[in-house]
XYZ file of C-alpha atoms in Angstrom:
208
model
C 36.618 -15.868 14.727
C 34.450 -17.172 11.906
C 34.373 -15.265 8.575
C 30.768 -14.163 9.045
C 31.510 -12.466 12.357
C 34.712 -10.977 10.956
C 32.762 -9.431 8.062
C 30.130 -8.123 10.459
C 32.787 -6.401 12.554
C 34.479 -4.964 9.459
C 31.211 -3.434 8.265
C 30.550 -2.194 11.781
C 33.975 -0.520 11.842
C 32.998 1.215 8.611
C 29.767 2.390 10.243
C 31.748 3.910 13.112
C 33.741 6.180 10.800
C 30.905 7.161 8.452
C 28.561 8.948 10.793
C 27.350 11.153 7.954
C 25.820 8.046 6.353
C 23.860 6.937 9.399
C 20.586 8.788 8.708
C 20.488 7.699 5.063
C 21.332 4.038 5.684
C 19.033 3.763 8.694
C 16.152 5.299 6.752
C 16.639 2.888 3.870
C 17.104 -0.127 6.149
C 13.871 0.755 7.937
C 11.639 2.111 5.166
C 13.218 0.827 1.955
C 10.265 -1.526 1.580
C 8.603 1.346 -0.277
C 11.231 1.047 -3.015
C 10.314 -2.592 -3.633
C 6.617 -1.780 -3.622
C 7.349 0.830 -6.294
C 9.336 -1.704 -8.316
C 6.439 -4.167 -8.264
C 4.084 -1.374 -9.303
C 6.448 -0.455 -12.139
C 6.533 -4.117 -13.170
C 2.744 -4.232 -13.310
C 2.609 -1.009 -15.306
C 5.262 -2.252 -17.748
C 3.494 -5.580 -18.259
C 0.163 -3.834 -18.747
C 1.657 -1.569 -21.432
C 3.348 -4.471 -23.244
C 0.114 -6.482 -23.194
C 2.008 -9.792 -23.097
C 0.374 -12.605 -21.146
C 3.661 -13.947 -19.782
C 4.717 -10.522 -18.503
C 1.297 -9.865 -16.967
C 1.378 -13.267 -15.259
C 4.811 -12.538 -13.814
C 3.741 -9.082 -12.632
C 0.717 -10.516 -10.837
C 2.870 -13.235 -9.304
C 5.531 -10.862 -7.898
C 3.573 -9.707 -4.806
C 2.127 -13.192 -4.309
C 5.628 -14.671 -4.378
C 6.816 -12.074 -1.893
C 4.062 -12.944 0.586
C 4.696 -16.654 0.107
C 8.437 -16.212 0.718
C 7.832 -14.239 3.910
C 5.355 -16.877 5.083
C 7.864 -19.675 4.483
C 10.587 -17.703 6.234
C 8.717 -17.364 9.522
C 8.960 -21.013 10.681
C 12.597 -21.108 9.531
C 13.399 -18.063 11.655
C 11.675 -19.617 14.657
C 13.368 -22.980 14.141
C 16.903 -21.597 13.820
C 16.440 -19.058 16.600
C 19.679 -17.181 15.951
C 20.309 -14.275 18.333
C 20.795 -10.789 16.947
C 24.413 -9.648 16.540
C 24.202 -7.083 19.321
C 23.156 -9.798 21.761
C 26.398 -11.734 21.334
C 28.562 -8.709 20.512
C 27.468 -5.904 22.835
C 30.491 -3.832 21.820
C 29.265 -3.176 18.252
C 27.677 0.059 17.142
C 23.914 -0.477 16.865
C 21.770 1.913 14.829
C 18.806 -0.434 14.525
C 15.940 -0.553 16.952
C 16.768 -3.519 19.144
C 14.537 -6.563 18.820
C 14.157 -9.922 20.508
C 13.141 -11.541 17.209
C 15.594 -14.129 15.817
C 18.025 -12.960 13.154
C 18.332 -15.725 10.533
C 17.225 -15.351 7.753
C 16.466 -11.637 7.455
C 12.837 -10.848 6.604
C 13.921 -7.682 4.816
C 16.349 -9.638 2.653
C 13.755 -12.336 1.913
C 11.373 -9.639 0.752
C 14.049 -7.975 -1.384
C 15.156 -11.251 -2.950
C 11.647 -12.394 -3.802
C 10.626 -9.053 -5.316
C 13.818 -8.904 -7.368
C 13.268 -12.383 -8.803
C 9.625 -11.584 -9.547
C 10.417 -8.278 -11.231
C 13.162 -9.914 -13.313
C 10.496 -12.179 -14.801
C 8.689 -9.067 -16.018
C 11.537 -6.821 -17.139
C 15.301 -7.313 -17.160
C 15.858 -3.583 -16.732
C 13.631 -3.416 -13.671
C 15.277 -6.603 -12.421
C 18.706 -4.952 -12.530
C 17.401 -1.935 -10.622
C 15.810 -4.235 -8.065
C 19.051 -6.202 -7.706
C 20.909 -3.001 -6.809
C 18.170 -2.088 -4.344
C 18.234 -5.596 -2.830
C 22.005 -5.606 -2.332
C 21.758 -2.146 -0.775
C 19.031 -3.386 1.564
C 21.105 -6.398 2.597
C 24.187 -4.275 3.301
C 22.158 -1.670 5.167
C 20.732 -4.281 7.536
C 24.261 -5.388 8.430
C 25.521 -1.786 8.605
C 22.956 -0.833 11.250
C 23.789 -3.915 13.323
C 20.496 -5.729 12.842
C 21.874 -8.840 11.106
C 24.941 -10.894 10.338
C 26.027 -11.043 6.673
C 24.902 -14.687 6.486
C 21.401 -13.647 7.571
C 20.906 -11.292 4.647
C 22.614 -13.560 2.112
C 20.391 -16.465 3.115
C 17.371 -14.169 2.983
C 18.127 -12.972 -0.546
C 18.645 -16.517 -1.814
C 15.581 -17.894 -0.046
C 13.347 -15.101 -1.296
C 14.548 -15.477 -4.884
C 14.247 -19.276 -4.801
C 10.693 -19.238 -3.442
C 9.614 -16.647 -6.006
C 11.094 -18.494 -8.987
C 10.044 -22.013 -7.970
C 6.600 -20.805 -6.949
C 6.146 -19.053 -10.278
C 7.117 -22.158 -12.233
C 4.620 -24.225 -10.243
C 1.774 -21.707 -10.350
C 2.332 -20.235 -13.824
C -0.142 -22.442 -15.686
C -2.951 -21.920 -13.180
C -2.225 -18.205 -12.904
C -2.192 -17.838 -16.690
C -5.632 -19.427 -16.905
C -6.927 -17.130 -14.187
C -5.591 -14.027 -15.923
C -6.979 -15.173 -19.275
C -10.379 -15.472 -17.624
C -10.091 -12.091 -15.904
C -9.263 -10.452 -19.229
C -12.853 -11.153 -20.283
C -14.246 -9.299 -17.270
C -14.349 -5.711 -16.048
C -10.886 -6.293 -14.564
C -9.304 -6.283 -18.044
C -8.062 -2.644 -17.883
C -6.032 -3.552 -14.788
C -4.229 -6.281 -16.717
C -3.648 -4.879 -20.184
C -4.218 -1.818 -22.343
C -4.810 -4.009 -25.406
C -8.418 -3.860 -26.620
C -10.535 -6.969 -26.334
C -10.784 -9.100 -29.467
C -14.381 -8.040 -30.012
C -13.293 -4.379 -29.941
C -10.713 -4.795 -32.705
C -13.326 -4.888 -35.537
C -13.029 -1.832 -37.859
C -15.647 0.763 -37.124
C -17.327 0.549 -40.558
C -17.213 -3.233 -40.784
C -20.718 -4.727 -40.318
C -21.194 -7.376 -37.736
C -21.451 -10.925 -39.027
C -25.021 -12.134 -39.353
């Protein structure tokens, strides 16, 4: 038995004796996406309050990086075509809704990994919170029988890699775009700092 399958079965044995955890873990494994949406929102709010261009750029990139990572993952999933654990191991306890979709890498883990990397670029504190949430998501997907451990590990790494590399490649262009948007009506969505023209003292006459 390979180590990945052995770990899957060990976690599944844990699931069998922790029935009281089933509703909580299943709810998080299914709807925990809301947590990562909240983390991205918190990242945007933090960056907007700090009024730092680099933080704002990272906050704007976070959801873009997530979508890019999920888009890249789809052809990989189709190419690998790994069967779900319950297909090859019908004896395991399955809490997840059964699916015919391939298992490797996990979309949920890709999402969690990409959001975590993106949020880390905005705030280390939020990044730590997101890391905990991402690990919990990965474990929950194995716990409910939806994925092998290697599926979620690969998903976390892929999501984080796409987010970081994509940010490094797009940062300059995105910075220019945000700098331009800060001169438009969209400025309040990006920063609470007043525009340069608004920083003139009230009693100071305008230059002739």
